[in-house]
Coordinates of N, CA and C in Angstrom, one line a residue:
M1 N -66.7 28.5 -4.0 CA -67.6 28.2 -5.1 C -67.6 26.8 -5.6
E2 N -66.3 26.2 -5.7 CA -66.2 24.9 -6.1 C -66.8 23.9 -5.1
S3 N -66.6 24.2 -3.8 CA -67.1 23.3 -2.8 C -68.6 23.3 -2.8
I4 N -69.2 24.4 -3.0 CA -70.7 24.5 -3.1 C -71.2 23.7 -4.3
R5 N -70.5 23.9 -5.5 CA -70.9 23.2 -6.7 C -70.8 21.7 -6.5
S6 N -69.7 21.2 -5.8 CA -69.5 19.8 -5.6 C -70.7 19.1 -4.8
I7 N -71.4 20.0 -4.0 CA -72.5 19.4 -3.3 C -73.7 19.0 -4.2
F8 N -73.9 19.8 -5.2 CA -75.0 19.6 -6.1 C -74.7 18.9 -7.4
W9 N -73.5 19.0 -7.8 CA -73.1 18.3 -9.0 C -72.0 17.3 -8.8
K10 N -72.1 16.1 -9.4 CA -71.0 15.1 -9.3 C -69.8 15.6 -10.2
P11 N -68.6 15.1 -9.8 CA -67.4 15.5 -10.6 C -67.6 15.0 -12.0
D12 N -67.1 15.7 -13.0 CA -67.1 15.3 -14.4 C -66.1 14.2 -14.6
P13 N -66.4 13.0 -15.0 CA -65.5 11.9 -15.2 C -64.4 12.3 -16.2
A14 N -64.7 13.0 -17.3 CA -63.7 13.4 -18.3 C -62.7 14.3 -17.7
A15 N -63.2 15.3 -16.9 CA -62.2 16.2 -16.2 C -61.4 15.5 -15.2
Q16 N -61.9 14.5 -14.5 CA -61.2 13.7 -13.5 C -60.1 12.9 -14.2
L17 N -60.4 12.3 -15.4 CA -59.4 11.5 -16.1 C -58.3 12.4 -16.6
R18 N -58.7 13.6 -17.1 CA -57.6 14.6 -17.6 C -56.7 14.9 -16.5
K19 N -57.2 15.2 -15.3 CA -56.4 15.6 -14.2 C -55.5 14.5 -13.8
C20 N -56.0 13.3 -13.7 CA -55.2 12.1 -13.3 C -54.1 11.9 -14.3
N21 N -54.4 12.0 -15.6 CA -53.4 11.8 -16.6 C -52.3 12.8 -16.6
Q22 N -52.7 14.1 -16.3 CA -51.8 15.2 -16.2 C -50.8 14.9 -15.1
L23 N -51.3 14.5 -13.9 CA -50.4 14.2 -12.8 C -49.5 13.1 -13.0
I24 N -50.0 12.1 -13.7 CA -49.1 10.9 -14.1 C -48.0 11.3 -15.0
R25 N -48.4 12.2 -16.0 CA -47.3 12.7 -16.9 C -46.3 13.5 -16.2
N26 N -46.7 14.3 -15.2 CA -45.8 15.2 -14.5 C -44.8 14.3 -13.7
N27 N -45.4 13.2 -13.1 CA -44.5 12.3 -12.3 C -43.5 11.6 -13.2
T28 N -44.0 11.2 -14.4 CA -43.2 10.5 -15.3 C -42.0 11.3 -15.8
R29 N -42.3 12.6 -16.1 CA -41.3 13.5 -16.5 C -40.2 13.8 -15.4
K30 N -40.7 13.8 -14.2 CA -39.8 14.0 -13.0 C -38.9 12.8 -12.9
L31 N -39.4 11.6 -13.1 CA -38.6 10.4 -13.0 C -37.6 10.4 -14.2
D32 N -38.0 10.8 -15.4 CA -37.1 10.8 -16.5 C -35.9 11.8 -16.3
R33 N -36.2 12.9 -15.7 CA -35.2 13.9 -15.4 C -34.2 13.3 -14.4
D34 N -34.7 12.7 -13.4 CA -33.8 12.2 -12.3 C -33.0 11.0 -12.9
I35 N -33.5 10.2 -13.7 CA -32.8 9.1 -14.3 C -31.7 9.6 -15.2
L36 N -32.0 10.6 -16.0 CA -31.0 11.2 -16.9 C -29.9 11.9 -16.1
Q37 N -30.2 12.5 -15.0 CA -29.2 13.1 -14.2 C -28.3 12.1 -13.5
L38 N -28.9 10.9 -13.1 CA -28.1 9.9 -12.6 C -27.1 9.3 -13.6
K39 N -27.6 9.2 -14.9 CA -26.7 8.7 -15.9 C -25.5 9.6 -16.1
T40 N -25.7 10.9 -16.0 CA -24.6 11.9 -16.1 C -23.6 11.7 -14.9
V41 N -24.2 11.6 -13.7 CA -23.3 11.3 -12.6 C -22.5 10.0 -12.7
E42 N -23.2 9.0 -13.3 CA -22.5 7.7 -13.4 C -21.3 7.8 -14.4
Q43 N -21.5 8.6 -15.5 CA -20.4 8.8 -16.4 C -19.2 9.5 -15.7
K44 N -19.5 10.5 -14.9 CA -18.5 11.2 -14.2 C -17.7 10.4 -13.2
T45 N -18.5 9.5 -12.6 CA -17.9 8.6 -11.6 C -16.9 7.6 -12.3
K46 N -17.3 7.1 -13.5 CA -16.5 6.2 -14.2 C -15.2 6.9 -14.6
A47 N -15.3 8.2 -15.0 CA -14.1 9.0 -15.4 C -13.2 9.2 -14.2
L48 N -13.7 9.3 -13.0 CA -12.9 9.5 -11.8 C -12.2 8.2 -11.5
I49 N -12.8 7.0 -11.7 CA -12.2 5.7 -11.5 C -11.0 5.6 -12.5
L50 N -11.2 5.9 -13.7 CA -10.1 5.9 -14.7 C -9.0 6.8 -14.4
Q51 N -9.3 8.0 -13.9 CA -8.3 9.0 -13.6 C -7.4 8.5 -12.4
S52 N -8.1 8.0 -11.4 CA -7.3 7.5 -10.2 C -6.4 6.3 -10.6
S53 N -6.9 5.4 -11.5 CA -6.2 4.3 -11.9 C -4.9 4.7 -12.7
K54 N -5.1 5.7 -13.6 CA -4.0 6.2 -14.4 C -2.9 6.9 -13.5
R55 N -3.4 7.6 -12.5 CA -2.5 8.2 -11.6 C -1.6 7.2 -10.9
A56 N -2.2 6.1 -10.5 CA -1.5 5.0 -9.8 C -0.4 4.4 -10.7
Q57 N -0.7 4.3 -12.0 CA 0.2 3.7 -12.9 C 1.4 4.7 -13.2
R58 N 1.0 6.0 -13.3 CA 2.1 7.0 -13.6 C 3.0 7.2 -12.5
N59 N 2.5 7.2 -11.3 CA 3.3 7.5 -10.1 C 3.1 6.4 -9.0
P60 N 4.0 5.3 -9.0 CA 3.8 4.2 -8.1 C 3.9 4.6 -6.6
S61 N 4.5 5.8 -6.3 CA 4.5 6.2 -4.9 C 3.2 6.6 -4.4
Q62 N 2.2 6.9 -5.3 CA 0.9 7.2 -4.9 C -0.1 6.1 -5.2
A63 N 0.4 4.9 -5.6 CA -0.4 3.8 -6.0 C -1.4 3.4 -5.0
K64 N -0.9 3.3 -3.7 CA -1.8 2.8 -2.6 C -3.0 3.7 -2.4
Q65 N -2.7 5.0 -2.4 CA -3.8 6.0 -2.2 C -4.7 6.0 -3.4
A66 N -4.2 6.0 -4.6 CA -5.0 6.0 -5.8 C -5.9 4.8 -5.9
L67 N -5.4 3.6 -5.5 CA -6.2 2.4 -5.5 C -7.3 2.5 -4.5
A68 N -7.1 3.1 -3.4 CA -8.1 3.3 -2.4 C -9.2 4.2 -2.9
E69 N -8.8 5.2 -3.7 CA -9.8 6.1 -4.3 C -10.7 5.4 -5.3
T70 N -10.0 4.5 -6.1 CA -10.8 3.8 -7.1 C -11.9 3.0 -6.5
R71 N -11.7 2.4 -5.3 CA -12.7 1.6 -4.6 C -13.8 2.5 -4.0
I72 N -13.4 3.7 -3.6 CA -14.4 4.6 -3.1 C -15.3 5.0 -4.2
F73 N -14.8 5.3 -5.3 CA -15.6 5.7 -6.5 C -16.4 4.6 -7.0
A74 N -15.9 3.4 -6.9 CA -16.7 2.2 -7.3 C -17.9 2.0 -6.5
R75 N -17.7 2.2 -5.2 CA -18.9 2.1 -4.2 C -19.9 3.1 -4.6
E76 N -19.5 4.3 -4.9 CA -20.4 5.4 -5.3 C -21.2 5.0 -6.6
L77 N -20.4 4.4 -7.5 CA -21.0 3.9 -8.7 C -22.1 2.9 -8.5
I78 N -21.9 2.0 -7.6 CA -22.8 1.0 -7.2 C -24.1 1.6 -6.6
R79 N -23.9 2.6 -5.8 CA -25.0 3.3 -5.2 C -25.9 4.0 -6.2
I80 N -25.2 4.7 -7.2 CA -25.9 5.4 -8.3 C -26.7 4.4 -9.1
R81 N -26.1 3.3 -9.4 CA -26.8 2.3 -10.3 C -28.1 1.7 -9.5
K82 N -27.9 1.5 -8.2 CA -29.1 1.0 -7.5 C -30.2 2.0 -7.4
Q83 N -29.8 3.3 -7.3 CA -30.9 4.3 -7.2 C -31.5 4.4 -8.6
S84 N -30.7 4.4 -9.6 CA -31.3 4.5 -11.0 C -32.2 3.3 -11.3
Q85 N -31.9 2.1 -10.8 CA -32.7 1.0 -11.0 C -34.1 1.1 -10.2
R86 N -34.0 1.7 -9.0 CA -35.2 1.9 -8.2 C -36.1 2.9 -9.0
L87 N -35.5 4.0 -9.5 CA -36.4 4.9 -10.3 C -37.0 4.3 -11.5
A88 N -36.2 3.5 -12.2 CA -36.7 2.8 -13.4 C -37.9 1.9 -13.0
T89 N -37.8 1.2 -11.9 CA -38.9 0.4 -11.4 C -40.1 1.2 -11.1
S90 N -39.9 2.4 -10.5 CA -41.0 3.3 -10.2 C -41.7 3.8 -11.4
K91 N -40.9 4.0 -12.5 CA -41.5 4.5 -13.7 C -42.4 3.4 -14.3
A92 N -41.9 2.2 -14.2 CA -42.8 1.1 -14.8 C -44.1 0.9 -14.0
Q93 N -44.0 1.1 -12.6 CA -45.2 1.1 -11.8 C -46.1 2.2 -12.2
L94 N -45.6 3.4 -12.5 CA -46.4 4.6 -12.8 C -47.1 4.3 -14.2
Q95 N -46.4 3.7 -15.1 CA -47.0 3.4 -16.4 C -48.2 2.4 -16.2
S96 N -48.0 1.4 -15.3 CA -49.0 0.5 -14.9 C -50.3 1.2 -14.4
V97 N -50.0 2.2 -13.5 CA -51.1 2.9 -12.9 C -51.9 3.7 -14.0
S98 N -51.1 4.3 -14.9 CA -51.8 5.0 -16.0 C -52.7 4.1 -16.8
M99 N -52.2 2.9 -17.2 CA -53.1 2.0 -18.0 C -54.3 1.6 -17.2
Q100 N -54.1 1.3 -15.9 CA -55.3 0.8 -15.1 C -56.3 1.9 -14.8
V101 N -55.8 3.1 -14.7 CA -56.7 4.3 -14.5 C -57.5 4.5 -15.7
N102 N -56.9 4.5 -16.9 CA -57.6 4.7 -18.1 C -58.6 3.6 -18.4
E103 N -58.3 2.4 -18.0 CA -59.2 1.3 -18.2 C -60.4 1.4 -17.2
A104 N -60.1 1.8 -16.0 CA -61.2 2.0 -15.0 C -62.2 3.1 -15.5
F105 N -61.7 4.2 -16.0 CA -62.6 5.2 -16.5 C -63.4 4.7 -17.8
A106 N -62.8 3.9 -18.6 CA -63.4 3.3 -19.8 C -64.6 2.4 -19.3
V107 N -64.3 1.6 -18.3 CA -65.4 0.7 -17.8 C -66.5 1.5 -17.2
R108 N -66.1 2.6 -16.5 CA -67.2 3.4 -15.9 C -68.1 4.0 -17.0
K109 N -67.5 4.4 -18.1 CA -68.3 5.0 -19.2 C -69.3 4.0 -19.7
I110 N -68.9 2.7 -19.8 CA -69.8 1.7 -20.3 C -70.8 1.2 -19.3
E111 N -70.3 0.9 -18.0 CA -71.2 0.3 -17.0 C -71.9 1.4 -16.1
G112 N -71.4 2.6 -16.2 CA -72.0 3.6 -15.4 C -71.5 3.7 -13.9
S113 N -70.6 2.8 -13.6 CA -70.0 2.8 -12.2 C -68.6 2.4 -12.3
I114 N -67.9 2.6 -11.2 CA -66.4 2.4 -11.2 C -66.1 1.5 -10.0
R115 N -65.1 0.6 -10.2 CA -64.8 -0.4 -9.2 C -63.4 0.1 -8.6
V116 N -63.3 -0.2 -7.3 CA -62.0 0.0 -6.6 C -61.0 -1.0 -7.1
S117 N -59.8 -0.5 -7.5 CA -58.8 -1.3 -8.0 C -57.7 -1.5 -7.0
T118 N -57.6 -2.8 -6.6 CA -56.5 -3.1 -5.6 C -55.1 -3.0 -6.2
G119 N -55.0 -3.2 -7.5 CA -53.8 -3.1 -8.2 C -53.3 -1.7 -8.2
V120 N -54.2 -0.8 -8.5 CA -53.8 0.7 -8.5 C -53.4 1.1 -7.1
M121 N -54.2 0.6 -6.1 CA -53.9 1.0 -4.7 C -52.5 0.6 -4.3
K122 N -52.2 -0.6 -4.7 CA -50.8 -1.2 -4.3 C -49.7 -0.3 -5.0
D123 N -49.9 0.0 -6.3 CA -48.8 0.7 -7.0 C -48.7 2.2 -6.4
V124 N -49.9 2.8 -6.3 CA -49.9 4.2 -5.8 C -49.3 4.2 -4.3
N125 N -49.7 3.3 -3.5 CA -49.1 3.2 -2.1 C -47.6 3.1 -2.2
S126 N -47.1 2.3 -3.1 CA -45.6 2.2 -3.2 C -45.0 3.4 -3.7
L127 N -45.6 4.1 -4.7 CA -45.0 5.3 -5.3 C -45.1 6.5 -4.4
V128 N -46.2 6.6 -3.6 CA -46.3 7.8 -2.8 C -45.3 7.8 -1.7
R129 N -44.7 6.7 -1.4 CA -43.7 6.6 -0.3 C -42.3 7.0 -0.8
L130 N -42.1 7.2 -2.1 CA -40.8 7.6 -2.6 C -40.6 9.1 -2.4
P131 N -39.5 9.5 -1.8 CA -39.2 10.9 -1.6 C -39.3 11.7 -2.9
E132 N -38.9 11.1 -4.0 CA -38.9 11.9 -5.3 C -40.3 12.2 -5.8
L133 N -41.3 11.5 -5.4 CA -42.6 11.6 -5.9 C -43.7 11.9 -4.8
T134 N -43.3 12.1 -3.6 CA -44.3 12.1 -2.5 C -45.4 13.2 -2.8
G135 N -45.0 14.4 -3.1 CA -46.0 15.5 -3.2 C -47.0 15.3 -4.3
T136 N -46.5 15.0 -5.5 CA -47.5 14.9 -6.7 C -48.2 13.6 -6.6
M137 N -47.6 12.5 -6.0 CA -48.3 11.3 -5.9 C -49.5 11.4 -4.9
R138 N -49.3 12.1 -3.9 CA -50.4 12.3 -2.9 C -51.5 13.1 -3.6
E139 N -51.2 14.0 -4.4 CA -52.3 14.7 -5.2 C -53.0 13.8 -6.1
L140 N -52.2 12.9 -6.8 CA -52.8 11.9 -7.7 C -53.7 11.0 -6.9
S141 N -53.3 10.5 -5.7 CA -54.1 9.6 -4.9 C -55.4 10.2 -4.5
Q142 N -55.3 11.5 -4.2 CA -56.6 12.2 -3.8 C -57.6 12.2 -4.9
E143 N -57.1 12.5 -6.1 CA -57.9 12.5 -7.3 C -58.5 11.1 -7.6
L144 N -57.7 10.0 -7.4 CA -58.2 8.7 -7.6 C -59.2 8.3 -6.5
V145 N -59.1 8.8 -5.3 CA -60.1 8.5 -4.2 C -61.4 9.2 -4.6
K146 N -61.3 10.5 -5.1 CA -62.5 11.2 -5.5 C -63.2 10.4 -6.6
A147 N -62.4 9.8 -7.5 CA -63.0 9.1 -8.7 C -63.6 7.7 -8.3
G148 N -63.2 7.3 -7.1 CA -63.6 6.0 -6.6 C -62.8 4.8 -7.1
I149 N -61.6 5.1 -7.6 CA -60.7 4.0 -8.1 C -60.0 3.4 -7.0
I150 N -59.6 4.2 -6.0 CA -58.9 3.6 -4.8 C -59.6 4.1 -3.6
E151 N -59.3 3.5 -2.5 CA -59.9 3.9 -1.2 C -58.8 4.8 -0.5
E152 N -59.3 5.6 0.4 CA -58.4 6.5 1.1 C -57.4 5.7 1.9
M153 N -56.1 6.2 1.8 CA -55.1 5.4 2.5 C -54.1 6.4 3.1
V154 N -53.3 5.9 4.0 CA -52.3 6.7 4.7 C -51.0 6.0 4.5
A155 N -50.0 6.6 3.9 CA -48.7 6.0 3.7 C -47.6 7.0 4.0
D156 N -46.6 6.6 4.8 CA -45.5 7.5 5.1 C -44.4 7.3 4.1
S157 N -43.5 8.3 4.0 CA -42.4 8.2 3.1 C -41.5 7.1 3.6
L158 N -40.8 6.5 2.7 CA -39.8 5.4 3.1 C -38.7 6.1 3.9
P159 N -38.3 5.6 5.1 CA -37.2 6.1 5.8 C -35.9 6.0 5.1
D160 N -35.0 6.8 5.3 CA -33.7 6.8 4.6 C -33.0 5.4 4.8
D161 N -33.0 4.9 6.0 CA -32.3 3.6 6.2 C -32.9 2.5 5.4
E162 N -34.3 2.6 5.1 CA -34.9 1.6 4.2 C -34.6 1.8 2.8
L163 N -34.5 3.1 2.4 CA -34.2 3.4 1.0 C -32.8 3.0 0.6
L164 N -31.9 3.1 1.6 CA -30.5 2.8 1.4 C -30.0 1.4 1.8
E165 N -31.0 0.6 2.2 CA -30.7 -0.7 2.6 C -29.9 -1.5 1.6
G166 N -28.7 -2.0 2.0 CA -27.8 -2.7 1.1 C -27.0 -1.8 0.3
E167 N -27.1 -0.5 0.4 CA -26.3 0.4 -0.4 C -25.0 0.9 0.2
D168 N -25.0 0.9 1.6 CA -23.9 1.5 2.3 C -22.7 0.6 2.3
E169 N -22.9 -0.7 2.4 CA -21.8 -1.7 2.5 C -21.8 -2.7 1.4
E170 N -21.3 -2.2 0.2 CA -21.3 -3.1 -0.9 C -20.2 -4.1 -0.7
A171 N -20.5 -5.3 -1.2 CA -19.6 -6.4 -1.1 C -18.3 -6.1 -1.9
E172 N -17.2 -6.5 -1.3 CA -15.9 -6.3 -2.0 C -15.9 -6.9 -3.4
A173 N -16.6 -8.1 -3.5 CA -16.6 -8.8 -4.8 C -17.4 -7.9 -5.8
E174 N -18.4 -7.2 -5.4 CA -19.2 -6.4 -6.3 C -18.3 -5.1 -6.7
V175 N -17.6 -4.6 -5.7 CA -16.7 -3.5 -6.1 C -15.6 -3.9 -7.1
D176 N -15.1 -5.1 -6.9 CA -14.1 -5.7 -7.8 C -14.7 -5.8 -9.2
K177 N -15.9 -6.3 -9.3 CA -16.6 -6.5 -10.5 C -16.8 -5.2 -11.3
V178 N -17.2 -4.1 -10.5 CA -17.4 -2.8 -11.2 C -16.0 -2.3 -11.7
L179 N -15.0 -2.4 -10.9 CA -13.7 -1.9 -11.3 C -13.2 -2.7 -12.5
G180 N -13.4 -4.0 -12.6 CA -13.1 -4.8 -13.7 C -13.8 -4.3 -15.0
E181 N -15.1 -4.0 -14.8 CA -15.9 -3.5 -15.9 C -15.4 -2.1 -16.4
V182 N -15.2 -1.2 -15.5 CA -14.8 0.2 -15.9 C -13.3 0.2 -16.5
L183 N -12.4 -0.5 -15.8 CA -11.0 -0.5 -16.2 C -10.7 -1.5 -17.3
Q184 N -11.7 -2.3 -17.7 CA -11.6 -3.3 -18.8 C -10.3 -4.1 -18.8
G185 N -10.1 -4.8 -17.7 CA -9.0 -5.7 -17.6 C -7.7 -5.1 -17.1
R186 N -7.7 -3.8 -16.9 CA -6.5 -3.1 -16.3 C -6.5 -3.2 -14.8
F187 N -7.6 -3.5 -14.2 CA -7.7 -3.6 -12.8 C -6.8 -4.7 -12.3
G188 N -6.0 -4.4 -11.3 CA -5.0 -5.3 -10.7 C -3.6 -5.2 -11.2
K189 N -3.4 -4.6 -12.4 CA -2.1 -4.5 -12.9 C -1.3 -3.5 -12.1
V190 N -2.0 -2.5 -11.5 CA -1.3 -1.4 -10.8 C -0.6 -2.1 -9.5
E191 N -1.3 -3.0 -8.9 CA -0.8 -3.6 -7.7 C 0.5 -4.4 -8.0
T192 N 0.7 -5.0 -9.1 CA 1.9 -5.8 -9.4 C 3.0 -4.9 -10.0
K193 N 2.7 -3.6 -10.3 CA 3.7 -2.8 -10.9 C 4.8 -2.5 -9.9
K194 N 6.1 -2.5 -10.3 CA 7.2 -2.3 -9.4 C 7.2 -0.9 -8.8
V195 N 7.5 -0.7 -7.6 CA 7.4 0.6 -6.9 C 8.7 1.3 -6.9
D196 N 9.8 0.7 -7.5 CA 11.1 1.3 -7.5 C 11.4 2.1 -8.8
E197 N 10.4 2.2 -9.6 CA 10.5 3.0 -10.8 C 10.6 4.4 -10.4
N198 N 11.2 5.2 -11.3 CA 11.3 6.7 -11.0 C 10.0 7.3 -11.1
P199 N 9.4 7.8 -10.0 CA 8.1 8.4 -10.1 C 8.1 9.7 -10.7
V200 N 7.0 10.0 -11.4 CA 6.8 11.4 -11.9 C 6.2 12.2 -10.9
Q201 N 6.9 13.3 -10.5 CA 6.5 14.2 -9.4 C 5.3 14.9 -9.8
E202 N 4.2 14.8 -9.0 CA 3.0 15.6 -9.2 C 2.6 16.3 -8.0
T203 N 1.4 16.8 -7.9 CA 1.0 17.5 -6.7 C -0.2 16.8 -6.1
P204 N 0.1 15.8 -5.3 CA -0.9 14.9 -4.7 C -1.9 15.6 -3.9
E205 N -1.4 16.7 -3.1 CA -2.4 17.4 -2.3 C -3.5 18.0 -3.1
E206 N -3.1 18.6 -4.2 CA -4.1 19.3 -5.1 C -5.1 18.3 -5.7
E207 N -4.5 17.1 -6.2 CA -5.3 16.1 -6.8 C -6.3 15.5 -5.8
E208 N -5.8 15.3 -4.6 CA -6.6 14.7 -3.5 C -7.8 15.6 -3.2
E209 N -7.5 16.9 -3.1 CA -8.6 17.9 -2.8 C -9.6 17.9 -3.9
D210 N -9.1 17.8 -5.2 CA -10.0 17.8 -6.3 C -10.9 16.6 -6.3
Q211 N -10.3 15.4 -6.0 CA -11.1 14.2 -5.9 C -12.2 14.3 -4.8
E212 N -11.8 14.8 -3.7 CA -12.8 14.9 -2.6 C -13.9 15.9 -2.9
L213 N -13.6 17.0 -3.6 CA -14.6 17.9 -4.0 C -15.6 17.3 -4.9
V214 N -15.1 16.6 -5.9 CA -16.0 15.9 -6.9 C -16.8 14.9 -6.2
L215 N -16.2 14.1 -5.3 CA -17.0 13.1 -4.6 C -18.1 13.7 -3.8
E216 N -17.8 14.8 -3.1 CA -18.8 15.5 -2.3 C -19.9 16.0 -3.2
E217 N -19.6 16.5 -4.4 CA -20.5 17.1 -5.3 C -21.5 16.0 -5.8
M218 N -20.9 14.8 -6.1 CA -21.7 13.7 -6.5 C -22.7 13.2 -5.4
R219 N -22.2 13.1 -4.2 CA -23.1 12.7 -3.1 C -24.2 13.7 -2.9
G220 N -23.8 15.0 -3.1 CA -24.9 16.1 -2.9 C -25.9 15.9 -4.0
R221 N -25.6 15.6 -5.2 CA -26.6 15.4 -6.2 C -27.4 14.2 -6.0
L222 N -26.9 13.1 -5.4 CA -27.7 11.9 -5.1 C -28.7 12.3 -4.0
E223 N -28.2 13.0 -3.0 CA -29.1 13.4 -1.9 C -30.2 14.3 -2.4
A224 N -29.9 15.2 -3.4 CA -30.9 16.1 -3.9 C -32.0 15.4 -4.7
L225 N -31.6 14.3 -5.3 CA -32.6 13.5 -6.1 C -33.5 12.8 -5.1
K226 N -33.0 12.5 -3.9 CA -33.9 11.8 -2.9 C -34.8 12.7 -2.2
S227 N -34.4 14.0 -2.2 CA -35.2 15.0 -1.4 C -36.3 15.6 -2.2

């Protein structure tokens, strides 16, 4: 019925604008949820860094292993922050799309026609390639094509190696900087601590397993946000 109606009647501009704004709001809420989740994961990662550092100070016999763990968690923290920044940039692009779309419909109301916006095309093409937004952004792009704001385009999702470019091998200086920030000046003191002090006996196997489980959980959450 809708296809037959579309042959005889042009789409209602007001309805098109409502649909576009609804899709933009849905994408914005999705980004807000993902950013909030990343902040939660970031706080947990900081807590793990502090926990490993304290364990190294309490038990010098485990200092080497604990220090290695702090660097692993610091690299995860860097990855989390980079992904969070990428999502924040995407949200800003989405807000730009929203303003340009509303402006285009306002011009259409005055002039009776609508112009193709290269700015909207560029932002939508960038956003539709993000794994977090692929589905709903494709739907939005189709609505914008119908409205005449953008031309039909084909864009593939960003491959994982491009999304993670520069995230797998963080510079040691950057890791040190993060550790200095989280440990607030306590970073490095563990290495100079004497190892002949009487260590407090703990259960390293259980602690190591707990750390690995938490790390795997964090990585799982990061992958879930990208899927």
